[in-house]
mmCIF file of C-alpha atoms and ligand atoms in Angstrom:
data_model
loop_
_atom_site.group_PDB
_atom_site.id
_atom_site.type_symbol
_atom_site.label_atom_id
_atom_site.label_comp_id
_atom_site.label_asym_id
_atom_site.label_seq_id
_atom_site.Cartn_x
_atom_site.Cartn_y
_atom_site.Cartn_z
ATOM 1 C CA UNK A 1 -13.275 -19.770 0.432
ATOM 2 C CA UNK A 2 -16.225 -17.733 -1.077
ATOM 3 C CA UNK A 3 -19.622 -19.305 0.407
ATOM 4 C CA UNK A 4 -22.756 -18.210 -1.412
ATOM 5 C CA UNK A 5 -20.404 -16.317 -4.049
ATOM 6 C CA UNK A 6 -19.404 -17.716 -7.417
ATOM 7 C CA UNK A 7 -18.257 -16.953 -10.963
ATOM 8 C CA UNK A 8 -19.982 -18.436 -13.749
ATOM 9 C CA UNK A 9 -17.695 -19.207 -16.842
ATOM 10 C CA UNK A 10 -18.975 -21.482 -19.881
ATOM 11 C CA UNK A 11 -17.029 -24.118 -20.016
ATOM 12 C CA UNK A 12 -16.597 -26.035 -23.834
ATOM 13 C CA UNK A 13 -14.118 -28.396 -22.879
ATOM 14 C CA UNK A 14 -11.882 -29.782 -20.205
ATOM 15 C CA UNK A 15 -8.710 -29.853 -21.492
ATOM 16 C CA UNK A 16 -6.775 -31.452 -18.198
ATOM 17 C CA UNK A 17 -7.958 -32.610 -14.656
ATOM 18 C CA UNK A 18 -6.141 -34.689 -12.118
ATOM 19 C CA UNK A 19 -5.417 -34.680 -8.162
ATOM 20 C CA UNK A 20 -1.425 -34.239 -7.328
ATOM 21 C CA UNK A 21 0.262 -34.897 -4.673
ATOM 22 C CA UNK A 22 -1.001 -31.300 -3.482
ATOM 23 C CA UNK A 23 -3.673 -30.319 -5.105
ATOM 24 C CA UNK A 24 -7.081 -31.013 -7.707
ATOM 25 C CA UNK A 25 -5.272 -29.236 -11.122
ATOM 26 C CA UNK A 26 -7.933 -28.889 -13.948
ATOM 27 C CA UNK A 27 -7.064 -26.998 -16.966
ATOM 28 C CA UNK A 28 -10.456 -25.924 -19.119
ATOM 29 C CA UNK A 29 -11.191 -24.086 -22.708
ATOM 30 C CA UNK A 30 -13.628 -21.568 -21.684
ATOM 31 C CA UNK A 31 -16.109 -19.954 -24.385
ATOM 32 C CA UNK A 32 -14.729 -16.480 -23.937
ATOM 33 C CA UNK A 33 -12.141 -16.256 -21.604
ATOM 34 C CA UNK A 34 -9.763 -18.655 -23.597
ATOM 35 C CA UNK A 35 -8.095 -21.389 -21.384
ATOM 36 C CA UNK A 36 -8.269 -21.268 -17.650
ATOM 37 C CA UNK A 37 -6.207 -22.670 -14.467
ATOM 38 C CA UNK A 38 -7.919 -23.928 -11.688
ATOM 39 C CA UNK A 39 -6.843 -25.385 -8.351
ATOM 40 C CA UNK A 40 -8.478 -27.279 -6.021
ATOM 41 C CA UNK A 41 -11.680 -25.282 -7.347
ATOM 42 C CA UNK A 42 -10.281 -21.812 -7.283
ATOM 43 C CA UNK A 43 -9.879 -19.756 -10.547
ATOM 44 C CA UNK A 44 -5.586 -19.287 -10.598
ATOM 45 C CA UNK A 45 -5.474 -17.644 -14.037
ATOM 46 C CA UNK A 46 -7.698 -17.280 -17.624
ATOM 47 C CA UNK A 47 -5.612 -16.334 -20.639
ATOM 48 C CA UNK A 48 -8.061 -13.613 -20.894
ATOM 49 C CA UNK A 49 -6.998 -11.801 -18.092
ATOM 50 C CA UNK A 50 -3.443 -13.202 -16.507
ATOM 51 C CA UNK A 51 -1.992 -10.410 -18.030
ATOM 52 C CA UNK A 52 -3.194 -7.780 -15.363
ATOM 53 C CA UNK A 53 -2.010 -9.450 -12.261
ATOM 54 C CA UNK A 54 1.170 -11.329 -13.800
ATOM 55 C CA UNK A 55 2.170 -7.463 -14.713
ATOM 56 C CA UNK A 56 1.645 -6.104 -11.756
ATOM 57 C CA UNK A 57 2.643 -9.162 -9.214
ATOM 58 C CA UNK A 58 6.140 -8.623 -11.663
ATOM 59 C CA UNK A 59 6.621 -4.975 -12.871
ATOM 60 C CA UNK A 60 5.436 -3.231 -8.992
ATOM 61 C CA UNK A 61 8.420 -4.408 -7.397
ATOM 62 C CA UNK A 62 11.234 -4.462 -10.254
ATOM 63 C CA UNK A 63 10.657 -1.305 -10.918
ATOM 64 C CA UNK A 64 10.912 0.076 -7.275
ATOM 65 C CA UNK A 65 13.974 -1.647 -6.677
ATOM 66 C CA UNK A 66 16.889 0.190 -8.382
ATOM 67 C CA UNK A 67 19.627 -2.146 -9.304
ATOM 68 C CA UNK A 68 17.276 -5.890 -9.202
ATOM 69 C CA UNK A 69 20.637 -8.672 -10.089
ATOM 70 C CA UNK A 70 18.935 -11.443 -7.603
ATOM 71 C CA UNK A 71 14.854 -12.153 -7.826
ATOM 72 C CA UNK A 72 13.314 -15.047 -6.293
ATOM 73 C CA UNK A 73 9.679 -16.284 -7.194
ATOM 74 C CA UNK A 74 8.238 -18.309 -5.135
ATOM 75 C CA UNK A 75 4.327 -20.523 -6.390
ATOM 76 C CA UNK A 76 3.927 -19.174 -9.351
ATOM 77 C CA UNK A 77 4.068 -22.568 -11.282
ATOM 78 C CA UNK A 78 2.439 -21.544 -14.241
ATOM 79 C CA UNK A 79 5.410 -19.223 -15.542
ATOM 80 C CA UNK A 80 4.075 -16.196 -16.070
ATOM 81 C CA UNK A 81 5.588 -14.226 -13.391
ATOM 82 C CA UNK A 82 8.929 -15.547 -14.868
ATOM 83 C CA UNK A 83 8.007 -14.403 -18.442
ATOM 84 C CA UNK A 84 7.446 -10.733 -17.037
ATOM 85 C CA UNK A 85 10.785 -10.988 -14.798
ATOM 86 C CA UNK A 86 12.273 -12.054 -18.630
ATOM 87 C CA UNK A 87 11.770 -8.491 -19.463
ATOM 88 C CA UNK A 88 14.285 -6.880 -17.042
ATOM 89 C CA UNK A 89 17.665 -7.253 -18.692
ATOM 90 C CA UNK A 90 19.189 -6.005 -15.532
ATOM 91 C CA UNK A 91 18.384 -9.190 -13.577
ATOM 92 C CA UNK A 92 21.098 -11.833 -13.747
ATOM 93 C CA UNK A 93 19.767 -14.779 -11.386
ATOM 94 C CA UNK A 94 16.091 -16.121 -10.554
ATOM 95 C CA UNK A 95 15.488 -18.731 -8.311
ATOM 96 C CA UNK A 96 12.229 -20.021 -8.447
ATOM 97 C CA UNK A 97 10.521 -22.211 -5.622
ATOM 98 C CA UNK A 98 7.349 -24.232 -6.645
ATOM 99 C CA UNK A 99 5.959 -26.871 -4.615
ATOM 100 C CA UNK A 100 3.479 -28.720 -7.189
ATOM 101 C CA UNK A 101 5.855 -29.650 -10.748
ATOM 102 C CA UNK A 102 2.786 -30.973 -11.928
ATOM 103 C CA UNK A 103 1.577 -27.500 -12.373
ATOM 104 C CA UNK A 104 4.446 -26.556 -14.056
ATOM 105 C CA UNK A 105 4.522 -29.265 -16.713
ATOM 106 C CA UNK A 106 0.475 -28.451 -17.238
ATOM 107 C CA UNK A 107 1.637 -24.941 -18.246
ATOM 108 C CA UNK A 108 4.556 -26.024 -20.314
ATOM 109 C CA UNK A 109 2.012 -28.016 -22.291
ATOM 110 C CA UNK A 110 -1.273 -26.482 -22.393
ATOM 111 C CA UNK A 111 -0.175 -22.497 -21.794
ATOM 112 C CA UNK A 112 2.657 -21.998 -23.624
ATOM 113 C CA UNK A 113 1.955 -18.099 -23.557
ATOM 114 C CA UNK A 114 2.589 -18.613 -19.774
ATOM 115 C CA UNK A 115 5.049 -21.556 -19.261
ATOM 116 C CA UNK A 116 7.870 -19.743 -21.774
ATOM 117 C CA UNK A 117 8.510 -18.499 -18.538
ATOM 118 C CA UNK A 118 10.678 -21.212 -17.994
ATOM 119 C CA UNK A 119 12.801 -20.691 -21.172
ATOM 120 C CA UNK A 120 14.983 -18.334 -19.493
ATOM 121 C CA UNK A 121 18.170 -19.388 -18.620
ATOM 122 C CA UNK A 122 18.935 -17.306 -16.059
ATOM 123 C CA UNK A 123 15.670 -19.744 -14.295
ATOM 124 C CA UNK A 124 16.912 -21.736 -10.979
ATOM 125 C CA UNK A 125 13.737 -24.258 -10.564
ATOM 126 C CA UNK A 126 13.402 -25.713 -7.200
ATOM 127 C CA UNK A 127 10.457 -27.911 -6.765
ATOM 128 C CA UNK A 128 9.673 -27.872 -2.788
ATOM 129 C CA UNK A 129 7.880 -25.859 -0.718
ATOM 130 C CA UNK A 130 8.022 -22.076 -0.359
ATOM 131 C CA UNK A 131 8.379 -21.667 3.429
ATOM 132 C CA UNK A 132 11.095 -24.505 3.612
ATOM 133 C CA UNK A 133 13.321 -22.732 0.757
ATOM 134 C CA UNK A 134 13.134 -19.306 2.538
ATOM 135 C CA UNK A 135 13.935 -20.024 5.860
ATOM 136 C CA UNK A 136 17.285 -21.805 4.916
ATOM 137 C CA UNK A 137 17.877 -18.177 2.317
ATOM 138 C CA UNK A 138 19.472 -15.113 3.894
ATOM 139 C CA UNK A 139 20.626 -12.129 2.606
ATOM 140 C CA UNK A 140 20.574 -13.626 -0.995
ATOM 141 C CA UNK A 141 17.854 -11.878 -3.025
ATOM 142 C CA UNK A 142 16.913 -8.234 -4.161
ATOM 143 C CA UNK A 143 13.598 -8.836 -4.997
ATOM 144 C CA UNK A 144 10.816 -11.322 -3.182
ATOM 145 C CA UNK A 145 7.641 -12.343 -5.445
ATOM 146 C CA UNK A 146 5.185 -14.498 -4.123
ATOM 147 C CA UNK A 147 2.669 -15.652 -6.690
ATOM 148 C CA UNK A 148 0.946 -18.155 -4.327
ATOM 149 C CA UNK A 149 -2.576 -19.465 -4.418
ATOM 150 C CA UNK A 150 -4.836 -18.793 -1.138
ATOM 151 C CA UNK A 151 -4.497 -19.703 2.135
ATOM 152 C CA UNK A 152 -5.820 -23.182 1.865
ATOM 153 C CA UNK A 153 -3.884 -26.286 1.358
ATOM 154 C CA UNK A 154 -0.455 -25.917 0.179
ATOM 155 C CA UNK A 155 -0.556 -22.606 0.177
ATOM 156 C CA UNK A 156 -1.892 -21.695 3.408
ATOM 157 C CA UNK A 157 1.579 -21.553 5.062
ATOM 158 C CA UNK A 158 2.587 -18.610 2.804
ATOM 159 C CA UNK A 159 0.354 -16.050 4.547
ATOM 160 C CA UNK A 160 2.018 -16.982 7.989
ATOM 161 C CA UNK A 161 4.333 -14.182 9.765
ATOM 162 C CA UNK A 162 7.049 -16.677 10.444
ATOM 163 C CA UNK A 163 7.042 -17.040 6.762
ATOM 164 C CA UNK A 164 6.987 -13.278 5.998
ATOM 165 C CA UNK A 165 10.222 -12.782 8.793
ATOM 166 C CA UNK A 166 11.995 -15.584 6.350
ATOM 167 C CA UNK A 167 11.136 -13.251 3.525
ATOM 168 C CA UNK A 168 13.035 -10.438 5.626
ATOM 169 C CA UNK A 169 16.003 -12.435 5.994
ATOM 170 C CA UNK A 170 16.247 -13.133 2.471
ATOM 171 C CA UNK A 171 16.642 -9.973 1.713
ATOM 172 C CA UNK A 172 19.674 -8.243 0.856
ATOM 173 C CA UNK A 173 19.996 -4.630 2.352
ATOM 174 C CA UNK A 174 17.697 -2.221 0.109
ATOM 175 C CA UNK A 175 15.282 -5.477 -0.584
ATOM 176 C CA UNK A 176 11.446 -5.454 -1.771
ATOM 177 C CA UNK A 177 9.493 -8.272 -1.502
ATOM 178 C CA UNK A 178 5.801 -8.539 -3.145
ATOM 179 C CA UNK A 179 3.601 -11.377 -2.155
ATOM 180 C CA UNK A 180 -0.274 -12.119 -3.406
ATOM 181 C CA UNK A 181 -2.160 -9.975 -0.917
ATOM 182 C CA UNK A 182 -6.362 -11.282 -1.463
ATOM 183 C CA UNK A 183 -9.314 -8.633 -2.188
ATOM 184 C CA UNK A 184 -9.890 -5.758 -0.237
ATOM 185 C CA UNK A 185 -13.785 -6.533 -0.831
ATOM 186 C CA UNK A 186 -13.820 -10.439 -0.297
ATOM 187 C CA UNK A 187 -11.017 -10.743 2.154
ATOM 188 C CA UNK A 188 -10.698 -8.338 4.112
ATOM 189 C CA UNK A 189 -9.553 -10.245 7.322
ATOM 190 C CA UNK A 190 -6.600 -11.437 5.255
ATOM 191 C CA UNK A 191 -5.787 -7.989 3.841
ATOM 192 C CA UNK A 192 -5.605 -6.355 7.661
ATOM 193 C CA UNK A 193 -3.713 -9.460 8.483
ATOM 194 C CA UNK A 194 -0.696 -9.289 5.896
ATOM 195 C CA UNK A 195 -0.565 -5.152 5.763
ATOM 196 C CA UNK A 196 -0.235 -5.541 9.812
ATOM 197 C CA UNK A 197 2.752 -8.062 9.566
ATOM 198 C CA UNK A 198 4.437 -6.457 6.340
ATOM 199 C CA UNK A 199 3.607 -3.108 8.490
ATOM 200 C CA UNK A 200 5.038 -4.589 11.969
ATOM 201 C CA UNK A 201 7.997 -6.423 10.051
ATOM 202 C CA UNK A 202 9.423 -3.616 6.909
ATOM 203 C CA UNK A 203 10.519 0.017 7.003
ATOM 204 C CA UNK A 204 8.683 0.846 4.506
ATOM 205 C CA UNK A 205 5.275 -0.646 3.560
ATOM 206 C CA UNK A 206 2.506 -0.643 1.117
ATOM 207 C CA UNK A 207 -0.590 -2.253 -0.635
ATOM 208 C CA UNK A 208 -1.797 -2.009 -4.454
ATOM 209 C CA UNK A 209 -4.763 -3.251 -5.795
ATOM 210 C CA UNK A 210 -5.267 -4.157 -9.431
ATOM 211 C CA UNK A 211 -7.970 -4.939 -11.699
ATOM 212 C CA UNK A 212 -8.660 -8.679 -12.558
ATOM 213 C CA UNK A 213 -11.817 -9.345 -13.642
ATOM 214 C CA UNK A 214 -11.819 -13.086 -12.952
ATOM 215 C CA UNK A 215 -10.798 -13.096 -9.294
ATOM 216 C CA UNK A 216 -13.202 -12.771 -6.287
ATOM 217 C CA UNK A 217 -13.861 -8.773 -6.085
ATOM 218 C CA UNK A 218 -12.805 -8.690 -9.504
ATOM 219 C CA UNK A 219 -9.900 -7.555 -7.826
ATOM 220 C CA UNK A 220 -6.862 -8.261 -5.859
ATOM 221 C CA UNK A 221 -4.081 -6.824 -3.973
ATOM 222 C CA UNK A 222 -0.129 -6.931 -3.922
ATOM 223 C CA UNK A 223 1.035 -6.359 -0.393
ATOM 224 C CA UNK A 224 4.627 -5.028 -0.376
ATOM 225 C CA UNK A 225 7.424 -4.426 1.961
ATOM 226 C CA UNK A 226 11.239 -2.883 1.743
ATOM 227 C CA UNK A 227 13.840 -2.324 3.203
ATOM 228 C CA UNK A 228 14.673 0.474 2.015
ATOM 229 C CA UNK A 229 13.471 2.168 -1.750
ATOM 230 C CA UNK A 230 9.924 3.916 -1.719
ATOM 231 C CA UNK A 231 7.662 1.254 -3.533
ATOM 232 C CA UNK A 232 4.655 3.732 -4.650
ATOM 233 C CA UNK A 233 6.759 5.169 -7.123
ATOM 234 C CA UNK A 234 9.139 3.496 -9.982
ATOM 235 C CA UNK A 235 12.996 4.330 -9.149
ATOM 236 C CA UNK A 236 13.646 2.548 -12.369
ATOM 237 C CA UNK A 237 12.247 4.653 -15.818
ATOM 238 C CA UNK A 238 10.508 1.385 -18.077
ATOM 239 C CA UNK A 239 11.718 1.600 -21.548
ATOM 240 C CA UNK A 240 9.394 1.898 -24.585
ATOM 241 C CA UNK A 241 10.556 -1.840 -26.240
ATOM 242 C CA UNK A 242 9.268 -2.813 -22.908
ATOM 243 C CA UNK A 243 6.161 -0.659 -22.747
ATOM 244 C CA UNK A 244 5.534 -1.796 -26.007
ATOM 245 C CA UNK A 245 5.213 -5.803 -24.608
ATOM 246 C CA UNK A 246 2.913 -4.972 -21.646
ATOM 247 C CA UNK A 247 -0.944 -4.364 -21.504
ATOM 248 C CA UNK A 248 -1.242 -3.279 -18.275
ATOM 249 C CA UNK A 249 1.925 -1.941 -16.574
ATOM 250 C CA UNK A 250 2.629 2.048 -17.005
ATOM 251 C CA UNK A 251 4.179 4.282 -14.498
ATOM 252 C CA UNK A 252 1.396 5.876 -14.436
ATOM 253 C CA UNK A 253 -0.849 2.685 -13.266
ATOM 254 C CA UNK A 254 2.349 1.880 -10.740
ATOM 255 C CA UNK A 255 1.634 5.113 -8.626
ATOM 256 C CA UNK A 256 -2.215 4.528 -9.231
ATOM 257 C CA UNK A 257 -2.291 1.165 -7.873
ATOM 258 C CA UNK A 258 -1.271 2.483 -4.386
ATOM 259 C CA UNK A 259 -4.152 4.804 -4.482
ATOM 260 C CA UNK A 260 -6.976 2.717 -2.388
ATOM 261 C CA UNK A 261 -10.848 3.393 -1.862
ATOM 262 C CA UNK A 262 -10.981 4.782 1.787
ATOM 263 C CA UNK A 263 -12.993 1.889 3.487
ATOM 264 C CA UNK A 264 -9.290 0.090 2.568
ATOM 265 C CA UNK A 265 -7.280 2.971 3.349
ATOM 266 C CA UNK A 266 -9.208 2.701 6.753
ATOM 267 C CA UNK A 267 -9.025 -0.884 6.898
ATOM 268 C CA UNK A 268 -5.375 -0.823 6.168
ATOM 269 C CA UNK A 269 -4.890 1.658 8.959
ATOM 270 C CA UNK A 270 -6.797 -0.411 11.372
ATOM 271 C CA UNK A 271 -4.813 -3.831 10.492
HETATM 272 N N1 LIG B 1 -1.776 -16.179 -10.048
HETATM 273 C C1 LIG B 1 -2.490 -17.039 -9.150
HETATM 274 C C2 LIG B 1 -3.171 -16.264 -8.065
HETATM 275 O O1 LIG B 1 -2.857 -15.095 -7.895
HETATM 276 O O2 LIG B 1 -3.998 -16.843 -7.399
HETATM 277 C C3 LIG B 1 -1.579 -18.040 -8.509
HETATM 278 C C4 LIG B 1 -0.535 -18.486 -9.411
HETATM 279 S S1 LIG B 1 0.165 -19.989 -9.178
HETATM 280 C C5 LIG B 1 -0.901 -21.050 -10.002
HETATM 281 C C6 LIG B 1 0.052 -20.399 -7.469
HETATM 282 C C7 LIG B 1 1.090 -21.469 -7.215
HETATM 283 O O3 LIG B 1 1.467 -21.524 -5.847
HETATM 284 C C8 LIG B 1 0.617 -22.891 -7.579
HETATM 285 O O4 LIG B 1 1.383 -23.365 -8.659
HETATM 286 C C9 LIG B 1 0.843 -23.700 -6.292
HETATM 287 O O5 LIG B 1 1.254 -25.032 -6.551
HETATM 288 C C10 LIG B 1 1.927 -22.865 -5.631
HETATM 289 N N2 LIG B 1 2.079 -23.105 -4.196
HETATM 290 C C11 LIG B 1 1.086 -23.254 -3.276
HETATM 291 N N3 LIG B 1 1.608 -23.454 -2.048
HETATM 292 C C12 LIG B 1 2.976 -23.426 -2.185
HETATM 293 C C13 LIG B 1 4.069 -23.566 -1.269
HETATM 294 N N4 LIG B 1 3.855 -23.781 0.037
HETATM 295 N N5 LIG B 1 5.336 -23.468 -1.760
HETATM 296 C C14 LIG B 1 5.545 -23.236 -3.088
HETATM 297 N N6 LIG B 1 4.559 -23.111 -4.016
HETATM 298 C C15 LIG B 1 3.279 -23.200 -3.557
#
């Protein structure tokens, strides 16, 4: 997806590597970024880093929303969006739709810091694919995450529109949905693209932008919609136990994370 642009990690060992029915999954041990995901090429997570964006991708839209009971993940395979949704006592059901299990089982053995995620037992797992699962879905969730990979292969029907208006109808009045919104320096087609339908498609609309070193950019964005509660600032006050967990997530860095260089601001405009 990157020509001419790479990230060099040394690799000491390869822990896991085979083709599924969707995708090339290889697990490595790096030599300082710990043990790292990869899918059909593409960096997915490094236990040195998963924290930022598995915070973020989680904490941005719980804490707009203020009553969450129903959350849906859908990707997200390797569990650590579901560990940070374990956090929220208020939430009583998650359904989660992933489309590869063999991802999931990889994490449950090799990333246990990650694949916990699955431990909780308010966790519906549906193994299928994301756009199939939403479209049959409405008016069933409060909050929308969508931890996918990129727009290639599986994962490339997650940044249609007709996918995003299945999101919509999902929702249950007052809704938030966050989905996996690229870099605002490496892809910036894709940015315009999804802030234009979340934009054309949900009252209210906005884009973050986090810090993660081992992504394209070092970077990359959550692009949000709702129906109805403000999303650049929490409605929901995060309690110090939980503050106490996290590594990334404050209030503070919620309302920052909406606050965007202005060749994005333009570009976001533009879309
Ligand atoms: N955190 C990573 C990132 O931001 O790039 C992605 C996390 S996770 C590994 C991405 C997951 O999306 C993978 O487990 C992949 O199998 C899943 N996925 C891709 N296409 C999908 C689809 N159409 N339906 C459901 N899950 C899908």
């Amino acid at each position: 997806m990157w020509p001419g642009v790479a990230l060099s990690l040394e690799i000491m060992e390869t822990i896991y590597s085979k083709k599924s029915k969707f995708q090339q999954i290889d697990l490595y041990q790096t030599r300082h970024h710990g043990k790292m995901l990869v899918l059909d090429g593409i960096i997915q997570l490094t236990e040195f880093d998963e924290f930022t964006y598995q915070e973020m991708m989680t904490h941005l839209p719980l804490f707009s929303h203020p009553d969450p009971k129903s959350v849906l993940v859908i990707g997200g395979g390797d569990g650590g969006v579901l560990r940070e949704i374990g956090r929220h006592d208020v939430v009583e059901k998650i359904d989660f739709c992933e489309i590869d299990e063999a991802v999931i089982a990889v994490s449950k053995k090799f990333l246990p810091e990650l694949g916990c995620g699955f431990d909780d037992s308010r966790v519906n797992v549906h193994i299928g694919d994301g756009n199939a699962f939403i479209q049959k879905k409405i008016n069933a969730y409060d909050v929308i995450i969508v931890d996918s990979s990129d727009p290639i292969g599986p994962g490339e029907v997650l940044f249609k529109k007709a996918f995003y208006e299945g999101l919509k109808n999902a929702l249950k009045p007052g809704g938030i949905i966050a989905t996996q919104g690229e870099s605002i320096f490496m892809h910036q087609e894709w940015v315009g693209t999804l802030a234009g339908i979340t934009r054309e498609l949900f009252l209210v609309q906005a884009y973050a932008n986090i810090y993660v070193p081992t992504y394209p950019g070092g970077n990359i964005g959550i692009c949000m919609g709702s129906l109805g509660p403000k999303l650049v600032t929490p409605a929901r006050q995060i309690c110090q136990s939980i503050q106490d967990q996290l590594k990334y997530y404050t209030p503070q860095m919620h309302k920052a994370a909406f606050v965007l260089p202005y060749f994005a601001e333009k570009l976001l405009k533009e879309s």
